[in-house]
CSV table of C-alpha atoms and ligand atoms in Angstrom, one decimal:
chain,number,residue,atom,x,y,z
A,1,UNK,CA,47.5,-96.3,-115.1
A,2,UNK,CA,43.9,-96.5,-113.2
A,3,UNK,CA,44.4,-97.2,-109.7
A,4,UNK,CA,43.1,-100.3,-108.2
A,5,UNK,CA,41.3,-100.8,-105.0
A,6,UNK,CA,41.2,-104.5,-103.8
A,7,UNK,CA,39.7,-106.5,-100.6
A,8,UNK,CA,41.4,-109.6,-99.6
A,9,UNK,CA,39.0,-111.3,-97.6
A,10,UNK,CA,41.4,-114.0,-95.4
A,11,UNK,CA,44.0,-111.8,-95.8
A,12,UNK,CA,46.0,-114.0,-93.4
A,13,UNK,CA,45.6,-117.6,-94.9
A,14,UNK,CA,47.5,-119.6,-98.0
A,15,UNK,CA,45.7,-117.7,-100.6
A,16,UNK,CA,45.9,-114.2,-98.8
A,17,UNK,CA,49.3,-114.0,-98.4
A,18,UNK,CA,50.3,-115.3,-101.2
A,19,UNK,CA,48.0,-112.6,-102.8
A,20,UNK,CA,49.9,-109.7,-100.9
A,21,UNK,CA,53.3,-111.5,-101.8
A,22,UNK,CA,52.7,-110.9,-105.3
A,23,UNK,CA,50.6,-107.1,-104.1
A,24,UNK,CA,53.6,-105.8,-102.3
A,25,UNK,CA,55.5,-105.5,-105.8
A,26,UNK,CA,52.1,-103.9,-107.7
A,27,UNK,CA,52.2,-100.3,-107.3
A,28,UNK,CA,48.9,-99.8,-109.2
A,29,UNK,CA,47.4,-101.7,-106.4
A,30,UNK,CA,45.7,-99.8,-103.0
A,31,UNK,CA,45.0,-102.5,-100.4
A,32,UNK,CA,41.7,-101.0,-98.9
A,33,UNK,CA,40.1,-104.4,-96.5
A,34,UNK,CA,42.2,-106.9,-95.5
A,35,UNK,CA,40.6,-109.0,-93.6
A,36,UNK,CA,41.0,-112.5,-90.5
A,37,UNK,CA,39.3,-115.3,-88.6
A,38,UNK,CA,41.2,-114.6,-85.1
A,39,UNK,CA,44.9,-114.0,-86.2
A,40,UNK,CA,45.3,-110.5,-85.0
A,41,UNK,CA,49.2,-110.5,-85.1
A,42,UNK,CA,49.3,-112.0,-88.5
A,43,UNK,CA,47.0,-109.1,-89.4
A,44,UNK,CA,48.4,-106.4,-87.6
A,45,UNK,CA,51.7,-107.0,-89.2
A,46,UNK,CA,49.6,-106.7,-92.4
A,47,UNK,CA,47.9,-103.6,-91.8
A,48,UNK,CA,50.9,-102.4,-91.1
A,49,UNK,CA,52.5,-102.8,-94.6
A,50,UNK,CA,49.8,-102.0,-96.1
A,51,UNK,CA,47.4,-99.3,-94.6
A,52,UNK,CA,44.3,-100.6,-95.3
A,53,UNK,CA,41.0,-98.4,-95.4
A,54,UNK,CA,39.7,-101.3,-92.9
A,55,UNK,CA,40.5,-104.5,-91.3
A,56,UNK,CA,38.1,-107.1,-90.1
A,57,UNK,CA,37.7,-109.8,-87.2
A,58,UNK,CA,35.7,-112.5,-86.5
A,59,UNK,CA,34.7,-111.5,-82.9
A,60,UNK,CA,35.0,-108.1,-81.4
A,61,UNK,CA,37.1,-109.0,-78.7
A,62,UNK,CA,39.4,-109.1,-81.4
A,63,UNK,CA,39.1,-106.1,-83.6
A,64,UNK,CA,39.2,-103.8,-79.6
A,65,UNK,CA,42.7,-105.7,-79.9
A,66,UNK,CA,43.8,-105.4,-82.8
A,67,UNK,CA,42.4,-101.3,-82.7
A,68,UNK,CA,43.8,-101.0,-79.8
A,69,UNK,CA,47.8,-101.9,-81.1
A,70,UNK,CA,46.8,-100.0,-84.0
A,71,UNK,CA,46.2,-96.9,-82.1
A,72,UNK,CA,49.6,-97.6,-80.5
A,73,UNK,CA,51.4,-97.8,-83.9
A,74,UNK,CA,49.7,-94.4,-84.9
A,75,UNK,CA,47.9,-95.9,-87.8
A,76,UNK,CA,44.2,-94.6,-89.4
A,77,UNK,CA,42.7,-98.5,-89.8
A,78,UNK,CA,39.5,-98.8,-89.0
A,79,UNK,CA,38.5,-101.9,-87.0
A,80,UNK,CA,35.6,-104.1,-87.7
A,81,UNK,CA,34.0,-107.4,-86.6
A,82,UNK,CA,31.9,-109.9,-87.9
A,83,UNK,CA,30.1,-111.6,-90.8
A,84,UNK,CA,28.2,-107.9,-92.0
A,85,UNK,CA,31.5,-106.4,-91.7
A,86,UNK,CA,32.5,-108.8,-93.9
A,87,UNK,CA,29.9,-108.7,-97.3
A,88,UNK,CA,30.6,-104.3,-96.4
A,89,UNK,CA,34.3,-104.3,-97.3
A,90,UNK,CA,33.6,-106.4,-100.6
A,91,UNK,CA,30.7,-104.5,-101.6
A,92,UNK,CA,31.9,-100.9,-100.3
A,93,UNK,CA,31.7,-98.9,-103.9
A,94,UNK,CA,35.1,-97.7,-103.2
A,95,UNK,CA,36.4,-101.5,-104.0
A,96,UNK,CA,37.7,-102.4,-107.6
A,97,UNK,CA,38.6,-105.9,-107.0
A,98,UNK,CA,37.8,-108.7,-104.3
A,99,UNK,CA,39.9,-111.4,-103.8
A,100,UNK,CA,37.7,-114.2,-102.5
A,101,UNK,CA,39.6,-116.4,-100.3
A,102,UNK,CA,37.9,-117.3,-96.5
A,103,UNK,CA,38.1,-120.9,-96.7
A,104,UNK,CA,34.8,-122.8,-96.7
A,105,UNK,CA,31.0,-121.6,-96.6
A,106,UNK,CA,31.9,-118.4,-94.5
A,107,UNK,CA,33.7,-116.8,-97.4
A,108,UNK,CA,30.0,-117.4,-99.3
A,109,UNK,CA,27.8,-114.3,-98.3
A,110,UNK,CA,30.4,-111.4,-99.2
A,111,UNK,CA,31.7,-113.5,-102.2
A,112,UNK,CA,28.4,-113.1,-103.2
A,113,UNK,CA,27.8,-109.1,-102.3
A,114,UNK,CA,31.1,-108.8,-104.0
A,115,UNK,CA,29.6,-110.7,-106.8
A,116,UNK,CA,26.6,-108.5,-106.1
A,117,UNK,CA,28.4,-105.0,-106.4
A,118,UNK,CA,29.8,-105.5,-109.8
A,119,UNK,CA,33.4,-105.9,-108.2
A,120,UNK,CA,36.0,-108.0,-110.4
A,121,UNK,CA,35.8,-111.2,-108.1
A,122,UNK,CA,39.4,-113.2,-107.7
A,123,UNK,CA,37.7,-116.3,-106.9
A,124,UNK,CA,39.5,-118.6,-104.7
A,125,UNK,CA,36.7,-119.9,-103.0
A,126,UNK,CA,35.1,-122.4,-104.7
A,127,UNK,CA,33.1,-123.6,-101.7
A,128,UNK,CA,30.6,-119.8,-102.9
A,129,UNK,CA,30.7,-121.1,-106.7
A,130,UNK,CA,29.7,-125.4,-105.5
A,131,UNK,CA,27.3,-123.6,-103.0
A,132,UNK,CA,25.2,-121.3,-104.6
A,133,UNK,CA,26.7,-121.6,-109.0
A,134,UNK,CA,23.2,-120.5,-110.2
A,135,UNK,CA,22.3,-117.4,-107.8
A,136,UNK,CA,26.2,-115.9,-108.3
A,137,UNK,CA,26.5,-116.6,-111.8
A,138,UNK,CA,23.7,-115.4,-112.0
A,139,UNK,CA,24.9,-111.9,-109.5
A,140,UNK,CA,27.6,-111.6,-111.7
A,141,UNK,CA,25.9,-111.5,-114.8
A,142,UNK,CA,23.2,-109.2,-113.6
A,143,UNK,CA,25.6,-106.6,-112.1
A,144,UNK,CA,27.9,-107.0,-114.9
A,145,UNK,CA,30.7,-108.5,-112.5
A,146,UNK,CA,34.1,-109.8,-113.9
A,147,UNK,CA,34.4,-113.4,-112.2
A,148,UNK,CA,38.2,-114.4,-112.9
A,149,UNK,CA,39.7,-118.7,-111.5
A,150,UNK,CA,42.4,-118.2,-108.8
A,151,UNK,CA,42.3,-122.1,-108.5
A,152,UNK,CA,44.9,-123.1,-110.4
A,153,UNK,CA,43.3,-125.5,-112.5
A,154,UNK,CA,40.2,-122.9,-113.2
A,155,UNK,CA,42.7,-120.5,-113.9
A,156,UNK,CA,44.6,-122.7,-115.7
A,157,UNK,CA,41.2,-123.7,-118.0
A,158,UNK,CA,40.4,-120.0,-118.4
A,159,UNK,CA,44.3,-119.7,-120.1
A,160,UNK,CA,43.9,-122.2,-122.5
A,161,UNK,CA,40.1,-121.6,-123.1
A,162,UNK,CA,42.0,-118.9,-124.7
A,163,UNK,CA,39.0,-115.3,-125.7
A,164,UNK,CA,36.1,-117.3,-124.7
A,165,UNK,CA,36.4,-117.5,-121.5
A,166,UNK,CA,33.4,-120.5,-121.6
A,167,UNK,CA,32.8,-123.2,-123.0
A,168,UNK,CA,31.7,-123.0,-127.2
A,169,UNK,CA,31.8,-125.5,-130.0
A,170,UNK,CA,34.7,-126.3,-130.9
A,171,UNK,CA,35.8,-128.0,-127.1
A,172,UNK,CA,36.0,-131.4,-127.0
A,173,UNK,CA,36.4,-132.1,-123.6
A,174,UNK,CA,38.1,-130.6,-120.1
A,175,UNK,CA,40.6,-132.8,-118.5
A,176,UNK,CA,41.0,-131.6,-114.8
A,177,UNK,CA,44.2,-132.5,-113.6
A,178,UNK,CA,44.9,-133.5,-110.1
A,179,UNK,CA,48.3,-135.2,-108.4
A,180,UNK,CA,46.8,-137.5,-106.1
A,181,UNK,CA,47.3,-136.0,-103.1
A,182,UNK,CA,49.6,-137.5,-100.2
A,183,UNK,CA,47.9,-140.9,-100.4
A,184,UNK,CA,47.6,-141.6,-103.9
A,185,UNK,CA,50.1,-144.9,-103.9
A,186,UNK,CA,49.2,-145.9,-99.9
A,187,UNK,CA,47.9,-149.1,-99.4
A,188,UNK,CA,44.3,-149.0,-99.0
A,189,UNK,CA,44.6,-150.7,-95.4
A,190,UNK,CA,46.7,-148.2,-94.9
A,191,UNK,CA,43.9,-146.0,-94.7
A,192,UNK,CA,42.3,-146.2,-91.9
A,193,UNK,CA,45.3,-145.0,-89.8
A,194,UNK,CA,45.8,-141.6,-90.9
A,195,UNK,CA,46.6,-139.0,-89.1
A,196,UNK,CA,45.4,-134.9,-90.0
A,197,UNK,CA,48.9,-134.3,-89.8
A,198,UNK,CA,50.1,-137.5,-92.7
A,199,UNK,CA,46.5,-135.7,-94.8
A,200,UNK,CA,48.5,-132.7,-94.4
A,201,UNK,CA,51.2,-133.4,-95.6
A,202,UNK,CA,51.3,-132.7,-99.4
A,203,UNK,CA,53.6,-133.8,-101.8
A,204,UNK,CA,53.7,-130.8,-104.0
A,205,UNK,CA,51.4,-127.7,-102.5
A,206,UNK,CA,52.1,-125.7,-99.5
A,207,UNK,CA,48.1,-124.9,-98.0
A,208,UNK,CA,45.6,-124.4,-95.5
A,209,UNK,CA,44.6,-127.5,-93.5
A,210,UNK,CA,41.0,-127.9,-94.7
A,211,UNK,CA,41.9,-127.6,-98.6
A,212,UNK,CA,44.9,-131.0,-97.9
A,213,UNK,CA,42.7,-133.3,-96.3
A,214,UNK,CA,40.8,-132.6,-99.5
A,215,UNK,CA,43.6,-133.3,-101.9
A,216,UNK,CA,44.0,-136.2,-100.0
A,217,UNK,CA,40.5,-137.6,-100.1
A,218,UNK,CA,40.4,-135.9,-103.5
A,219,UNK,CA,36.8,-134.1,-102.3
A,220,UNK,CA,38.8,-131.4,-103.8
A,221,UNK,CA,38.7,-132.4,-107.3
A,222,UNK,CA,34.8,-133.0,-106.5
A,223,UNK,CA,34.6,-129.7,-105.7
A,224,UNK,CA,36.6,-128.1,-108.7
A,225,UNK,CA,34.2,-130.3,-111.3
A,226,UNK,CA,30.9,-128.7,-109.8
A,227,UNK,CA,33.7,-125.3,-110.0
A,228,UNK,CA,34.6,-125.6,-113.4
A,229,UNK,CA,30.6,-126.6,-114.4
A,230,UNK,CA,30.0,-123.1,-113.6
A,231,UNK,CA,32.9,-121.0,-114.2
A,232,UNK,CA,32.8,-122.8,-117.6
A,233,UNK,CA,28.9,-123.2,-118.1
A,234,UNK,CA,30.2,-126.9,-119.1
A,235,UNK,CA,28.2,-130.4,-118.5
A,236,UNK,CA,30.0,-132.8,-116.1
A,237,UNK,CA,30.4,-134.7,-118.7
A,238,UNK,CA,32.5,-133.3,-121.1
A,239,UNK,CA,35.1,-132.9,-117.6
A,240,UNK,CA,37.1,-136.2,-117.2
A,241,UNK,CA,39.9,-136.5,-113.9
A,242,UNK,CA,43.5,-136.6,-114.5
A,243,UNK,CA,45.7,-137.6,-112.0
A,244,UNK,CA,49.2,-136.1,-112.1
A,245,UNK,CA,51.5,-136.6,-109.3
A,246,UNK,CA,53.8,-133.6,-110.6
A,247,UNK,CA,52.0,-131.0,-110.8
A,248,UNK,CA,53.2,-129.1,-112.9
A,249,UNK,CA,50.7,-129.5,-116.1
A,250,UNK,CA,47.5,-127.2,-114.2
A,251,UNK,CA,45.2,-128.2,-116.6
A,252,UNK,CA,44.4,-129.2,-120.2
A,253,UNK,CA,41.4,-128.4,-122.7
A,254,UNK,CA,41.4,-130.4,-125.5
A,255,UNK,CA,39.8,-128.9,-128.8
A,256,UNK,CA,37.1,-130.8,-131.7
A,257,UNK,CA,40.7,-131.1,-133.9
A,258,UNK,CA,42.2,-133.1,-132.3
A,259,UNK,CA,44.4,-130.2,-130.4
A,260,UNK,CA,45.1,-130.3,-126.7
A,261,UNK,CA,46.1,-127.4,-124.9
A,262,UNK,CA,47.6,-127.1,-121.4
A,263,UNK,CA,48.8,-124.6,-118.8
A,264,UNK,CA,52.2,-125.7,-117.2
A,265,UNK,CA,53.7,-123.9,-114.1
A,266,UNK,CA,55.8,-124.3,-110.9
A,267,UNK,CA,53.0,-125.4,-108.1
A,268,UNK,CA,52.8,-121.7,-106.4
A,269,UNK,CA,49.9,-120.0,-106.4
A,270,UNK,CA,51.3,-116.8,-107.3
A,271,UNK,CA,50.7,-117.1,-110.7
A,272,UNK,CA,47.3,-118.0,-110.8
A,273,UNK,CA,47.0,-114.9,-108.5
A,274,UNK,CA,49.8,-112.6,-110.6
A,275,UNK,CA,47.3,-113.6,-113.6
A,276,UNK,CA,44.2,-112.1,-112.3
A,277,UNK,CA,45.4,-109.2,-110.5
A,278,UNK,CA,46.7,-108.3,-113.8
A,279,UNK,CA,44.4,-109.6,-116.6
A,280,UNK,CA,44.1,-109.0,-119.0
A,281,UNK,CA,48.1,-108.0,-118.6
A,282,UNK,CA,51.4,-110.3,-117.4
A,283,UNK,CA,53.1,-108.7,-114.4
A,284,UNK,CA,55.6,-110.6,-112.3
A,285,UNK,CA,54.6,-113.2,-109.8
A,286,UNK,CA,58.0,-113.5,-108.1
A,287,UNK,CA,57.9,-117.5,-109.6
A,288,UNK,CA,61.0,-119.2,-111.7
A,289,UNK,CA,60.1,-120.8,-114.5
A,290,UNK,CA,60.5,-124.3,-115.5
A,291,UNK,CA,63.6,-126.0,-116.3
A,292,UNK,CA,63.1,-128.5,-118.8
A,293,UNK,CA,66.3,-130.2,-118.2
A,294,UNK,CA,65.7,-131.2,-115.3
A,295,UNK,CA,61.7,-132.6,-115.8
A,296,UNK,CA,62.6,-136.1,-116.5
A,297,UNK,CA,59.1,-137.3,-116.2
A,298,UNK,CA,55.6,-135.9,-116.4
A,299,UNK,CA,52.9,-138.4,-115.4
A,300,UNK,CA,49.6,-139.4,-116.3
A,301,UNK,CA,46.7,-141.6,-115.2
A,302,UNK,CA,43.2,-142.5,-114.5
A,303,UNK,CA,42.1,-142.2,-110.6
A,304,UNK,CA,41.8,-145.5,-108.5
A,305,UNK,CA,37.7,-144.3,-108.3
A,306,UNK,CA,37.6,-147.3,-104.7
A,307,UNK,CA,40.6,-144.9,-102.9
A,308,UNK,CA,38.8,-141.5,-103.9
A,309,UNK,CA,34.8,-142.5,-103.3
A,310,UNK,CA,33.6,-139.0,-103.2
A,311,UNK,CA,35.1,-138.6,-107.3
A,312,UNK,CA,31.6,-140.7,-108.0
A,313,UNK,CA,29.5,-139.0,-105.8
A,314,UNK,CA,30.5,-135.6,-107.2
A,315,UNK,CA,30.1,-136.3,-110.8
A,316,UNK,CA,26.1,-137.9,-109.5
A,317,UNK,CA,25.9,-134.5,-107.5
A,318,UNK,CA,27.0,-132.0,-110.5
A,319,UNK,CA,24.2,-134.0,-112.9
A,320,UNK,CA,21.8,-134.1,-109.5
A,321,UNK,CA,19.2,-131.0,-107.8
A,322,UNK,CA,21.1,-127.9,-107.0
A,323,UNK,CA,20.9,-128.4,-103.4
A,324,UNK,CA,22.4,-131.7,-103.5
A,325,UNK,CA,25.8,-129.9,-104.0
A,326,UNK,CA,25.2,-127.9,-101.3
A,327,UNK,CA,25.0,-131.3,-98.9
A,328,UNK,CA,27.6,-132.6,-100.3
A,329,UNK,CA,29.7,-129.6,-99.4
A,330,UNK,CA,28.6,-129.1,-96.1
A,331,UNK,CA,29.0,-132.8,-95.3
A,332,UNK,CA,32.6,-132.3,-96.1
A,333,UNK,CA,33.5,-129.2,-93.8
A,334,UNK,CA,31.7,-130.9,-90.9
A,335,UNK,CA,33.7,-134.4,-91.4
A,336,UNK,CA,37.1,-132.4,-92.3
A,337,UNK,CA,36.2,-130.5,-89.1
A,338,UNK,CA,35.7,-133.5,-87.4
A,339,UNK,CA,38.8,-135.3,-88.6
A,340,UNK,CA,40.9,-132.5,-88.1
A,341,UNK,CA,40.1,-132.0,-84.6
A,342,UNK,CA,40.8,-136.4,-84.4
A,343,UNK,CA,37.0,-137.2,-83.7
A,344,UNK,CA,36.3,-138.9,-87.4
A,345,UNK,CA,38.4,-141.7,-89.0
A,346,UNK,CA,40.0,-140.5,-92.0
A,347,UNK,CA,38.0,-142.7,-94.4
A,348,UNK,CA,34.5,-142.5,-92.3
A,349,UNK,CA,35.2,-138.7,-94.2
A,350,UNK,CA,33.7,-139.9,-97.6
A,351,UNK,CA,31.1,-142.8,-95.3
A,352,UNK,CA,30.0,-139.5,-93.6
A,353,UNK,CA,29.6,-137.4,-96.8
A,354,UNK,CA,27.3,-140.1,-98.4
A,355,UNK,CA,25.4,-141.3,-95.8
A,356,UNK,CA,24.4,-136.8,-95.4
A,357,UNK,CA,23.9,-137.0,-99.3
A,358,UNK,CA,21.6,-140.1,-99.1
A,359,UNK,CA,19.7,-138.6,-96.4
A,360,UNK,CA,19.3,-135.2,-97.8
A,361,UNK,CA,16.3,-132.8,-98.9
A,362,UNK,CA,16.4,-131.8,-102.0
A,363,UNK,CA,14.8,-128.2,-101.9
A,364,UNK,CA,14.3,-126.1,-104.3
A,365,UNK,CA,16.7,-122.9,-104.3
A,366,UNK,CA,15.9,-119.0,-105.7
A,367,UNK,CA,18.0,-117.0,-103.4
A,368,UNK,CA,21.6,-117.0,-101.4
A,369,UNK,CA,19.3,-117.5,-97.9
A,370,UNK,CA,17.9,-120.6,-99.7
A,371,UNK,CA,21.1,-121.9,-100.0
A,372,UNK,CA,22.1,-120.5,-96.3
A,373,UNK,CA,19.4,-122.1,-95.1
A,374,UNK,CA,19.8,-125.5,-96.6
A,375,UNK,CA,23.5,-125.5,-95.7
A,376,UNK,CA,22.7,-125.2,-92.0
A,377,UNK,CA,20.5,-127.9,-92.6
A,378,UNK,CA,22.8,-129.7,-94.0
A,379,UNK,CA,25.3,-129.0,-91.2
A,380,UNK,CA,22.8,-129.9,-88.5
A,381,UNK,CA,22.5,-133.6,-90.3
A,382,UNK,CA,25.8,-134.9,-90.6
A,383,UNK,CA,26.9,-133.8,-87.3
A,384,UNK,CA,23.6,-136.0,-86.2
A,385,UNK,CA,25.2,-138.5,-88.7
A,386,UNK,CA,28.3,-138.4,-86.9
A,387,UNK,CA,27.1,-139.1,-83.5
A,388,UNK,CA,25.2,-142.0,-84.9
A,389,UNK,CA,28.7,-143.4,-85.9
B,401,LIG,P1,43.6,-121.2,-95.0
B,401,LIG,O1,43.0,-121.7,-93.6
B,401,LIG,O2,45.1,-121.0,-95.3
B,401,LIG,O3,42.8,-119.4,-94.7
B,401,LIG,C1,42.0,-118.9,-94.3
B,401,LIG,C2,41.5,-117.6,-94.5
B,401,LIG,O4,39.8,-117.6,-93.7
B,401,LIG,C3,42.0,-117.1,-93.1
B,401,LIG,O5,43.0,-115.7,-93.2
B,401,LIG,C4,41.0,-117.4,-92.3
B,401,LIG,O6,41.5,-116.3,-91.5
B,401,LIG,C5,39.7,-117.1,-92.4
B,401,LIG,N1,38.5,-117.4,-92.6
B,401,LIG,C6,38.6,-119.0,-92.4
B,401,LIG,N2,37.5,-119.5,-91.7
B,401,LIG,C7,36.6,-117.4,-91.3
B,401,LIG,C8,35.1,-117.7,-90.8
B,401,LIG,N3,34.5,-118.4,-90.7
B,401,LIG,N4,35.3,-115.8,-90.9
B,401,LIG,C9,36.2,-115.0,-91.8
B,401,LIG,N5,36.9,-115.8,-92.0
B,401,LIG,C10,37.5,-116.8,-92.0
B,401,LIG,O7,42.6,-121.3,-96.8
B,401,LIG,P2,43.5,-121.1,-97.9
B,401,LIG,O8,44.2,-122.7,-98.6
B,401,LIG,O9,44.1,-120.0,-98.1
B,401,LIG,O10,41.8,-121.5,-98.6
B,401,LIG,C11,41.5,-120.1,-99.3
B,401,LIG,C12,40.4,-120.4,-99.9
B,401,LIG,O11,40.9,-120.6,-101.3
B,401,LIG,C13,39.5,-122.3,-100.2
B,401,LIG,O12,38.3,-121.7,-100.4
B,401,LIG,C14,40.7,-122.8,-101.1
B,401,LIG,O13,39.7,-124.2,-101.1
B,401,LIG,C15,40.7,-121.8,-102.0
B,401,LIG,N6,41.7,-122.3,-102.5
B,401,LIG,C16,43.4,-122.5,-101.8
B,401,LIG,C17,44.7,-123.0,-102.5
B,401,LIG,C18,45.7,-123.0,-101.6
B,401,LIG,O14,47.1,-123.3,-102.7
B,401,LIG,N7,46.0,-123.1,-100.4
B,401,LIG,C19,44.3,-123.4,-103.6
B,401,LIG,C20,43.3,-123.2,-104.8
B,401,LIG,C21,42.2,-123.0,-104.1
B,402,LIG,MG1,42.7,-125.8,-107.3
């Protein structure tokens, strides 16, 4: 049994906590580092259970607080803080695996560092690939890293493709499923009244607040379209959005001979997490199988593009200049943050994103720094749009 050493970026989040639940049953894994932005007490509890070498927090004062608490418990975990520390624990030579589960653009630099250092990257942080797909995939290839998708749809597609991890000649279409979120059948006229809590009440999945809002606008599916193009080296025209309200089928691949292969399971992220942790083996995830005597209906339909305007935007972004994907993601992050803080209405999220795409410059991107500079500019542009509303 080869010992694996893992860093979990974003261990206090929804994906991070699910990862630790699965890891608690996996003796061939040692936890090397755990990271959180602000939640000192949850990170402390995780350190007590998993005894990592390093713990990282967003700010020095929080790190100091954690260090004092760890010392009082007699634990030897070393505490660091800030973005450079995230890169350090992602790229440390002792690390074999990195779970990239920070939400948003904040996860890009450490996820990229893991790719650059040739790790096995378990990628939940889809925004990293949306922002920096070309240079990220280059880094993976150059350093001989392994990139395994955690996002349930991409994990499903990866499983459906079988031996080849990218789209070969035999693939006709990828069918990217999505539940349609909490507002799938809400009367359109009622959408301008919805609150952050309404938007975060997802019918099937229990997730962080940002991705929950992304599911309500279907921006999540838009980001996933771009994510799939990079992961599987496939043009956007080969990917179709399919609404599937039950979230039992997690995506499908149609082959040229007419075969359609689907991956099914409970809507529980521990399944794709266990899959990538054990790949190419299989281990228990603590998730029950499906009871087909109770699965009375699996429904599928096409999304209403007028209800979810970001879906059409995602298609043009996916085939446009690469920098547009950075603006698309950055504008969404800024708009969602404003919506969650009740400074922007739900329907204005997609209007703000459209305005940012229309106004954005489209610089060439050659490096991570170019990507980060474009991201900073797009966030500033979006904030100006927000104040002008
Ligand atoms: P979450 O909000 O629950 O957790 C986010 C984690 O990132 C936390 O540990 C937080 O401390 C950390 N973090 C946030 N901002 C940070 C910053 N500026 N610097 C450092 N750390 C920071 O989010 P989540 O739902 O677990 O999602 C994580 C990622 O996984 C996202 O990219 C999301 O799109 C993706 N994803 C999530 C799910 C899901 O079911 N939750 C499914 C598929 C993909
Ligand atoms: Mg998903």
